[in-house]
Structures are given as C-alpha cells and as structure tokens.
Amino acid sequence: MTVPETASGYAAQSRSSHLDVRRAIDMLCVGLAMTLLSPVFVIVALVIWLESGRPILFSQLRLGQHGEPFRMYKFRKFWPNCGNDGSPLTLVSDERMTTVGRLLAATKLDELPQLWNVLRGDMSLVGPRPESLSFSDCYRDGFERVLEHKPGVFGPCQVLFRHESRLYPTDAPAADFYREVLFPAKARIDLAYFPRRTLASDFGWIARAAHVIAVECWTALRRKHRSK
C-alpha cells in the first residue's frame, strides 16, 4: 500500500470514528431532552387539540443528506383544513396559523418533534436546516455541497434566521425572494461553518439556540400575561 493510500485510509477511519461519536452524542442528548421535556410535549399536544383538534403533528418531506428525502415532524401550527397545497413558507400574519400556532412559531416549540427525527437518524442535533422539496432547485452552483452534511435541529442559520418570516418584502413574491436572497445567504453560512465544525462549536450553537428559545418563551409568556 502506498503512502497516499495509507493516509487516505487513516483519514476515512478518522471521519468514521468522528461520525460515530457525533451519533452517540446525538442519541444521549436527545434521550435526555425527551425525558426532561416530556411534560412540555404533553402540554403542547393538549393545547393544540383543545384549540383545533387533530392531527397534533404536521409532517412534510424534506431534503436530507445527499439529497435523500425524509419525513420531518413538527407540532402543527396551521389549521387542520389547510392541507399541503399552500405556500411552503410561513410569513408574518399568515392566515393559516392558529393562535396556539403563533405562540409555537414564536418560541420554536413546534420544532420539538424533530428530536424523533434525530433518534431515527434522519437528522442530527446540529446541521443545516433541511429544505422543503419545493426548493430543491436551489441546490446548484456549488450550493449542492450543503447536502453533504446531515441536516440538523440546531445550527448557525437556525439561530441567525430565527425571525425569517419578518424578512420578506411585501412588494415581491416570497418564494422568489427566498430563492434569490435568503437561500443563498443561508447556504453560504452553512458552507463556511460545517466543513470546519468542531464538537465544541456545535455545543456553542446549541447553547445559543437554547438561550434564544428561553428568551423567546419568557417574552411570549409576559406578552400574553399583559394582554389579559
């Protein structure tokens, strides 16, 4: 075996071991999170059911690693009669959203069922945001390299674009704005981060996301209390 072949073999073995460690950390963290957050799951499911009935969950096909589609789960924040024929984007004052759904969207609690996707191996705790199949055409001109990484619940774009619905202009089609402006911006951030990521930096983004969610939840609860 030549020196380059030996080096390549060691590199592949190192990458495999690194992925095994990430997977083990994902499983450990998700198992702990689902145990601690089980009361939150029950409360969210109950308030959705009380306001608008079933189904409790919303599922949609998303693009996974290497472009393989998978079914991603969220708590439903739209009215149950909306179907899947509307816009793939959620905008400010979206008429499809329930009262509970607006609270879930503001606090990001609608994302909790994606922990199940992490357990299944469809997603990782940290990774690029999985795109709707409606925007599969955006992965070109180098942006397809984002698909080399397993999508995640947390990540730089999930934090930096947490108020994405507020960014859409009122004088242009939202889908066009997403394709031409927001998607390229997010893809460049992902391509700058994920090839150089470390476990420490991943935990840093999880911590930032947890802090943001805690602040958003506290703000939403205070606003709701003041409106009474």
Short mmCIF file of N, CA and C in Angstrom, two decimals, residues 81-215:
data_model
loop_
_atom_site.label_atom_id
_atom_site.label_comp_id
_atom_site.label_asym_id
_atom_site.label_seq_id
_atom_site.Cartn_x
_atom_site.Cartn_y
_atom_site.Cartn_z
N ASN A 81 -57.47 22.12 8.24
CA ASN A 81 -58.06 22.05 6.90
C ASN A 81 -57.23 22.76 5.84
N CYS A 82 -56.01 23.17 6.19
CA CYS A 82 -55.16 23.90 5.23
C CYS A 82 -54.60 22.98 4.15
N GLY A 83 -54.35 21.72 4.49
CA GLY A 83 -53.75 20.82 3.52
C GLY A 83 -52.29 21.16 3.27
N ASN A 84 -51.75 20.61 2.19
CA ASN A 84 -50.33 20.81 1.86
C ASN A 84 -50.13 21.58 0.56
N ASP A 85 -51.19 22.27 0.11
CA ASP A 85 -51.12 22.93 -1.19
C ASP A 85 -50.74 24.41 -1.10
N GLY A 86 -50.57 24.94 0.10
CA GLY A 86 -50.26 26.36 0.24
C GLY A 86 -48.79 26.65 0.08
N SER A 87 -48.40 27.85 0.47
CA SER A 87 -47.01 28.27 0.37
C SER A 87 -46.13 27.44 1.30
N PRO A 88 -44.94 27.03 0.84
CA PRO A 88 -44.04 26.29 1.73
C PRO A 88 -43.37 27.19 2.76
N LEU A 89 -43.61 28.50 2.66
CA LEU A 89 -43.00 29.47 3.57
C LEU A 89 -44.05 29.98 4.55
N THR A 90 -43.62 30.26 5.78
CA THR A 90 -44.51 30.85 6.78
C THR A 90 -44.19 32.33 6.89
N LEU A 91 -45.19 33.17 6.66
CA LEU A 91 -45.00 34.61 6.66
C LEU A 91 -45.63 35.24 7.89
N VAL A 92 -45.25 36.48 8.18
CA VAL A 92 -45.88 37.22 9.26
C VAL A 92 -47.36 37.37 8.95
N SER A 93 -48.21 37.21 9.96
CA SER A 93 -49.67 37.32 9.80
C SER A 93 -50.21 36.28 8.82
N ASP A 94 -49.59 35.12 8.78
CA ASP A 94 -50.07 34.03 7.92
C ASP A 94 -51.44 33.58 8.42
N GLU A 95 -52.45 33.69 7.57
CA GLU A 95 -53.82 33.38 7.98
C GLU A 95 -54.04 31.91 8.27
N ARG A 96 -53.13 31.06 7.84
CA ARG A 96 -53.27 29.63 8.08
C ARG A 96 -52.94 29.26 9.53
N MET A 97 -52.30 30.17 10.27
CA MET A 97 -51.79 29.85 11.60
C MET A 97 -52.85 30.01 12.68
N THR A 98 -52.89 29.06 13.59
CA THR A 98 -53.80 29.14 14.72
C THR A 98 -53.20 30.06 15.79
N THR A 99 -53.99 30.37 16.81
CA THR A 99 -53.48 31.18 17.91
C THR A 99 -52.35 30.46 18.64
N VAL A 100 -52.57 29.18 18.91
CA VAL A 100 -51.53 28.38 19.53
C VAL A 100 -50.33 28.27 18.60
N GLY A 101 -50.60 28.14 17.31
CA GLY A 101 -49.53 28.03 16.33
C GLY A 101 -48.61 29.24 16.31
N ARG A 102 -49.19 30.42 16.50
CA ARG A 102 -48.36 31.63 16.54
C ARG A 102 -47.42 31.61 17.74
N LEU A 103 -47.92 31.12 18.86
CA LEU A 103 -47.07 31.01 20.05
C LEU A 103 -45.97 29.98 19.84
N LEU A 104 -46.33 28.85 19.21
CA LEU A 104 -45.34 27.81 18.94
C LEU A 104 -44.26 28.31 17.98
N ALA A 105 -44.70 29.07 16.96
CA ALA A 105 -43.73 29.59 15.99
C ALA A 105 -42.80 30.61 16.64
N ALA A 106 -43.35 31.44 17.52
CA ALA A 106 -42.55 32.48 18.18
C ALA A 106 -41.51 31.88 19.12
N THR A 107 -41.87 30.78 19.77
CA THR A 107 -40.97 30.16 20.75
C THR A 107 -40.18 28.98 20.18
N LYS A 108 -40.48 28.60 18.94
CA LYS A 108 -39.83 27.47 18.27
C LYS A 108 -40.16 26.11 18.91
N LEU A 109 -41.19 26.08 19.75
CA LEU A 109 -41.58 24.81 20.36
C LEU A 109 -42.20 23.85 19.35
N ASP A 110 -42.63 24.38 18.19
CA ASP A 110 -43.16 23.50 17.16
C ASP A 110 -42.09 22.55 16.61
N GLU A 111 -40.82 22.87 16.86
CA GLU A 111 -39.72 22.06 16.34
C GLU A 111 -39.41 20.84 17.20
N LEU A 112 -39.98 20.74 18.39
CA LEU A 112 -39.62 19.67 19.32
C LEU A 112 -39.74 18.25 18.74
N PRO A 113 -40.78 17.94 17.95
CA PRO A 113 -40.87 16.57 17.43
C PRO A 113 -39.71 16.16 16.53
N GLN A 114 -38.89 17.12 16.11
CA GLN A 114 -37.73 16.75 15.29
C GLN A 114 -36.70 15.96 16.09
N LEU A 115 -36.85 15.94 17.41
CA LEU A 115 -35.98 15.07 18.21
C LEU A 115 -36.19 13.61 17.81
N TRP A 116 -37.41 13.29 17.39
CA TRP A 116 -37.69 11.94 16.89
C TRP A 116 -36.92 11.68 15.60
N ASN A 117 -36.83 12.71 14.73
CA ASN A 117 -36.04 12.56 13.51
C ASN A 117 -34.57 12.31 13.82
N VAL A 118 -34.07 12.92 14.90
CA VAL A 118 -32.69 12.69 15.30
C VAL A 118 -32.51 11.25 15.77
N LEU A 119 -33.45 10.75 16.55
CA LEU A 119 -33.38 9.35 17.00
C LEU A 119 -33.41 8.39 15.82
N ARG A 120 -34.20 8.71 14.80
CA ARG A 120 -34.30 7.85 13.61
C ARG A 120 -33.04 7.91 12.75
N GLY A 121 -32.24 8.96 12.94
CA GLY A 121 -31.05 9.10 12.12
C GLY A 121 -31.25 9.95 10.88
N ASP A 122 -32.46 10.52 10.70
CA ASP A 122 -32.71 11.40 9.57
C ASP A 122 -31.98 12.72 9.72
N MET A 123 -31.86 13.17 10.98
CA MET A 123 -31.26 14.45 11.29
C MET A 123 -30.23 14.28 12.40
N SER A 124 -29.44 15.32 12.59
CA SER A 124 -28.52 15.40 13.70
C SER A 124 -28.95 16.57 14.58
N LEU A 125 -28.41 16.66 15.78
CA LEU A 125 -28.75 17.81 16.61
C LEU A 125 -28.29 19.10 15.95
N VAL A 126 -27.10 19.07 15.34
CA VAL A 126 -26.57 20.27 14.68
C VAL A 126 -26.32 19.96 13.21
N GLY A 127 -26.84 20.81 12.35
CA GLY A 127 -26.64 20.62 10.92
C GLY A 127 -27.39 21.70 10.16
N PRO A 128 -27.25 21.72 8.85
CA PRO A 128 -28.01 22.70 8.05
C PRO A 128 -29.51 22.45 8.17
N ARG A 129 -30.28 23.50 8.02
CA ARG A 129 -31.74 23.35 8.07
C ARG A 129 -32.21 22.57 6.86
N PRO A 130 -33.00 21.49 7.05
CA PRO A 130 -33.49 20.72 5.90
C PRO A 130 -34.53 21.51 5.10
N GLU A 131 -34.33 21.58 3.80
CA GLU A 131 -35.22 22.36 2.95
C GLU A 131 -36.42 21.55 2.47
N SER A 132 -37.50 22.27 2.22
CA SER A 132 -38.66 21.69 1.57
C SER A 132 -38.29 21.27 0.15
N LEU A 133 -38.94 20.23 -0.35
CA LEU A 133 -38.70 19.77 -1.72
C LEU A 133 -39.03 20.85 -2.74
N SER A 134 -39.85 21.82 -2.32
CA SER A 134 -40.21 22.92 -3.22
C SER A 134 -39.00 23.75 -3.62
N PHE A 135 -37.93 23.70 -2.81
CA PHE A 135 -36.74 24.49 -3.09
C PHE A 135 -35.53 23.63 -3.42
N SER A 136 -35.79 22.41 -3.90
CA SER A 136 -34.68 21.53 -4.28
C SER A 136 -33.87 22.11 -5.43
N ASP A 137 -34.51 22.96 -6.24
CA ASP A 137 -33.80 23.56 -7.38
C ASP A 137 -32.74 24.58 -6.94
N CYS A 138 -32.75 24.96 -5.68
CA CYS A 138 -31.78 25.94 -5.18
C CYS A 138 -30.39 25.33 -5.00
N TYR A 139 -30.32 24.01 -4.92
CA TYR A 139 -29.04 23.36 -4.67
C TYR A 139 -28.26 23.18 -5.99
N ARG A 140 -27.65 24.26 -6.43
CA ARG A 140 -26.86 24.26 -7.65
C ARG A 140 -25.76 25.33 -7.51
N ASP A 141 -24.88 25.37 -8.48
CA ASP A 141 -23.80 26.36 -8.50
C ASP A 141 -22.95 26.32 -7.22
N GLY A 142 -22.69 25.12 -6.74
CA GLY A 142 -21.86 24.94 -5.55
C GLY A 142 -22.64 24.78 -4.27
N PHE A 143 -23.89 25.24 -4.25
CA PHE A 143 -24.70 25.13 -3.03
C PHE A 143 -25.10 23.68 -2.75
N GLU A 144 -24.98 22.80 -3.76
CA GLU A 144 -25.32 21.40 -3.52
C GLU A 144 -24.40 20.76 -2.49
N ARG A 145 -23.25 21.38 -2.20
CA ARG A 145 -22.33 20.84 -1.19
C ARG A 145 -22.91 20.90 0.22
N VAL A 146 -23.94 21.73 0.41
CA VAL A 146 -24.61 21.75 1.72
C VAL A 146 -25.21 20.38 2.02
N LEU A 147 -25.65 19.67 0.98
CA LEU A 147 -26.30 18.37 1.15
C LEU A 147 -25.33 17.27 1.57
N GLU A 148 -24.03 17.57 1.59
CA GLU A 148 -23.06 16.59 2.09
C GLU A 148 -23.20 16.39 3.60
N HIS A 149 -23.84 17.34 4.25
CA HIS A 149 -23.94 17.31 5.72
C HIS A 149 -25.36 16.92 6.13
N LYS A 150 -25.45 16.12 7.19
CA LYS A 150 -26.76 15.70 7.69
C LYS A 150 -27.49 16.92 8.24
N PRO A 151 -28.76 17.13 7.89
CA PRO A 151 -29.48 18.29 8.41
C PRO A 151 -29.67 18.21 9.91
N GLY A 152 -29.88 19.38 10.53
CA GLY A 152 -29.95 19.41 11.98
C GLY A 152 -31.07 20.27 12.53
N VAL A 153 -31.35 20.05 13.79
CA VAL A 153 -32.35 20.85 14.52
C VAL A 153 -31.75 22.23 14.83
N PHE A 154 -30.48 22.24 15.21
CA PHE A 154 -29.78 23.49 15.55
C PHE A 154 -28.68 23.76 14.53
N GLY A 155 -28.26 25.01 14.51
CA GLY A 155 -27.17 25.39 13.63
C GLY A 155 -27.10 26.89 13.49
N PRO A 156 -26.08 27.41 12.83
CA PRO A 156 -25.95 28.86 12.69
C PRO A 156 -27.17 29.52 12.06
N CYS A 157 -27.68 28.95 10.97
CA CYS A 157 -28.82 29.59 10.29
C CYS A 157 -30.10 29.51 11.10
N GLN A 158 -30.26 28.42 11.88
CA GLN A 158 -31.45 28.32 12.71
C GLN A 158 -31.49 29.42 13.77
N VAL A 159 -30.32 29.88 14.21
CA VAL A 159 -30.24 30.96 15.19
C VAL A 159 -30.31 32.32 14.50
N LEU A 160 -29.49 32.50 13.48
CA LEU A 160 -29.39 33.81 12.83
C LEU A 160 -30.65 34.19 12.07
N PHE A 161 -31.38 33.19 11.55
CA PHE A 161 -32.59 33.46 10.78
C PHE A 161 -33.84 33.02 11.54
N ARG A 162 -33.79 33.11 12.86
CA ARG A 162 -34.94 32.63 13.65
C ARG A 162 -36.19 33.48 13.43
N HIS A 163 -36.03 34.72 12.96
CA HIS A 163 -37.19 35.56 12.65
C HIS A 163 -37.31 35.76 11.13
N GLU A 164 -37.08 34.68 10.41
CA GLU A 164 -37.07 34.75 8.95
C GLU A 164 -38.36 35.31 8.37
N SER A 165 -39.50 35.00 8.99
CA SER A 165 -40.79 35.44 8.46
C SER A 165 -40.91 36.96 8.39
N ARG A 166 -40.09 37.66 9.18
CA ARG A 166 -40.15 39.12 9.18
C ARG A 166 -39.32 39.75 8.06
N LEU A 167 -38.54 38.94 7.36
CA LEU A 167 -37.60 39.47 6.38
C LEU A 167 -38.20 39.62 4.98
N TYR A 168 -39.35 39.00 4.74
CA TYR A 168 -39.91 39.01 3.39
C TYR A 168 -40.52 40.37 3.06
N PRO A 169 -40.19 40.91 1.88
CA PRO A 169 -40.77 42.19 1.47
C PRO A 169 -42.23 42.01 1.07
N THR A 170 -43.00 43.07 1.17
CA THR A 170 -44.42 43.00 0.82
C THR A 170 -44.66 43.24 -0.67
N ASP A 171 -43.62 43.68 -1.38
CA ASP A 171 -43.80 44.04 -2.80
C ASP A 171 -43.15 43.04 -3.75
N ALA A 172 -42.86 41.83 -3.25
CA ALA A 172 -42.25 40.81 -4.10
C ALA A 172 -42.73 39.43 -3.66
N PRO A 173 -42.84 38.47 -4.60
CA PRO A 173 -43.24 37.11 -4.21
C PRO A 173 -42.27 36.50 -3.22
N ALA A 174 -42.82 35.93 -2.15
CA ALA A 174 -41.97 35.40 -1.08
C ALA A 174 -41.05 34.29 -1.58
N ALA A 175 -41.56 33.40 -2.44
CA ALA A 175 -40.75 32.29 -2.93
C ALA A 175 -39.56 32.78 -3.75
N ASP A 176 -39.77 33.80 -4.56
CA ASP A 176 -38.69 34.36 -5.36
C ASP A 176 -37.63 35.00 -4.46
N PHE A 177 -38.08 35.73 -3.44
CA PHE A 177 -37.16 36.36 -2.51
C PHE A 177 -36.34 35.31 -1.77
N TYR A 178 -36.99 34.20 -1.42
CA TYR A 178 -36.28 33.14 -0.72
C TYR A 178 -35.21 32.53 -1.61
N ARG A 179 -35.58 32.23 -2.86
CA ARG A 179 -34.61 31.62 -3.79
C ARG A 179 -33.44 32.54 -4.11
N GLU A 180 -33.72 33.82 -4.28
CA GLU A 180 -32.71 34.74 -4.77
C GLU A 180 -31.87 35.39 -3.66
N VAL A 181 -32.44 35.49 -2.44
CA VAL A 181 -31.75 36.20 -1.37
C VAL A 181 -31.48 35.32 -0.15
N LEU A 182 -32.54 34.79 0.46
CA LEU A 182 -32.38 34.10 1.74
C LEU A 182 -31.66 32.77 1.60
N PHE A 183 -32.05 31.95 0.63
CA PHE A 183 -31.39 30.65 0.49
C PHE A 183 -29.90 30.80 0.22
N PRO A 184 -29.47 31.64 -0.74
CA PRO A 184 -28.01 31.79 -0.94
C PRO A 184 -27.29 32.28 0.31
N ALA A 185 -27.92 33.19 1.06
CA ALA A 185 -27.28 33.70 2.28
C ALA A 185 -27.09 32.58 3.29
N LYS A 186 -28.11 31.76 3.48
CA LYS A 186 -28.02 30.66 4.43
C LYS A 186 -27.03 29.59 3.97
N ALA A 187 -27.05 29.30 2.66
CA ALA A 187 -26.15 28.27 2.13
C ALA A 187 -24.69 28.68 2.32
N ARG A 188 -24.38 29.96 2.10
CA ARG A 188 -23.00 30.43 2.28
C ARG A 188 -22.56 30.32 3.74
N ILE A 189 -23.47 30.61 4.66
CA ILE A 189 -23.15 30.48 6.08
C ILE A 189 -22.88 29.02 6.43
N ASP A 190 -23.73 28.11 5.93
CA ASP A 190 -23.54 26.68 6.20
C ASP A 190 -22.22 26.17 5.61
N LEU A 191 -21.90 26.60 4.39
CA LEU A 191 -20.67 26.14 3.74
C LEU A 191 -19.43 26.70 4.43
N ALA A 192 -19.56 27.85 5.07
CA ALA A 192 -18.44 28.41 5.82
C ALA A 192 -18.25 27.69 7.15
N TYR A 193 -19.36 27.19 7.73
CA TYR A 193 -19.28 26.61 9.07
C TYR A 193 -19.03 25.09 9.07
N PHE A 194 -19.86 24.33 8.38
CA PHE A 194 -19.89 22.88 8.59
C PHE A 194 -18.63 22.13 8.15
N PRO A 195 -17.93 22.54 7.09
CA PRO A 195 -16.67 21.82 6.79
C PRO A 195 -15.60 22.00 7.86
N ARG A 196 -15.74 23.01 8.73
CA ARG A 196 -14.72 23.30 9.75
C ARG A 196 -15.26 23.15 11.17
N ARG A 197 -16.43 22.58 11.31
CA ARG A 197 -17.07 22.48 12.61
C ARG A 197 -16.25 21.63 13.57
N THR A 198 -16.47 21.86 14.85
CA THR A 198 -15.91 21.01 15.91
C THR A 198 -17.04 20.69 16.88
N LEU A 199 -16.81 19.72 17.74
CA LEU A 199 -17.82 19.38 18.74
C LEU A 199 -18.06 20.58 19.67
N ALA A 200 -16.99 21.29 19.99
CA ALA A 200 -17.13 22.46 20.87
C ALA A 200 -17.96 23.55 20.21
N SER A 201 -17.73 23.81 18.93
CA SER A 201 -18.50 24.85 18.25
C SER A 201 -19.96 24.43 18.09
N ASP A 202 -20.20 23.13 17.87
CA ASP A 202 -21.58 22.64 17.78
C ASP A 202 -22.31 22.87 19.10
N PHE A 203 -21.67 22.54 20.21
CA PHE A 203 -22.29 22.76 21.52
C PHE A 203 -22.52 24.26 21.75
N GLY A 204 -21.63 25.08 21.21
CA GLY A 204 -21.82 26.52 21.32
C GLY A 204 -23.09 26.98 20.63
N TRP A 205 -23.38 26.44 19.45
CA TRP A 205 -24.61 26.83 18.74
C TRP A 205 -25.85 26.27 19.44
N ILE A 206 -25.74 25.07 20.01
CA ILE A 206 -26.86 24.54 20.78
C ILE A 206 -27.16 25.44 21.97
N ALA A 207 -26.10 25.89 22.66
CA ALA A 207 -26.27 26.77 23.81
C ALA A 207 -26.90 28.10 23.40
N ARG A 208 -26.44 28.66 22.28
CA ARG A 208 -27.01 29.92 21.80
C ARG A 208 -28.48 29.73 21.44
N ALA A 209 -28.81 28.62 20.80
CA ALA A 209 -30.20 28.36 20.43
C ALA A 209 -31.06 28.19 21.67
N ALA A 210 -30.56 27.46 22.67
CA ALA A 210 -31.32 27.25 23.91
C ALA A 210 -31.57 28.57 24.62
N HIS A 211 -30.58 29.44 24.62
CA HIS A 211 -30.74 30.76 25.25
C HIS A 211 -31.80 31.58 24.51
N VAL A 212 -31.74 31.56 23.18
CA VAL A 212 -32.70 32.31 22.38
C VAL A 212 -34.12 31.80 22.63
N ILE A 213 -34.28 30.47 22.64
CA ILE A 213 -35.60 29.88 22.85
C ILE A 213 -36.13 30.25 24.23
N ALA A 214 -35.27 30.20 25.26
CA ALA A 214 -35.69 30.56 26.61
C ALA A 214 -36.15 32.01 26.67
N VAL A 215 -35.41 32.90 26.02
CA VAL A 215 -35.78 34.32 26.00
C VAL A 215 -37.10 34.52 25.26
#
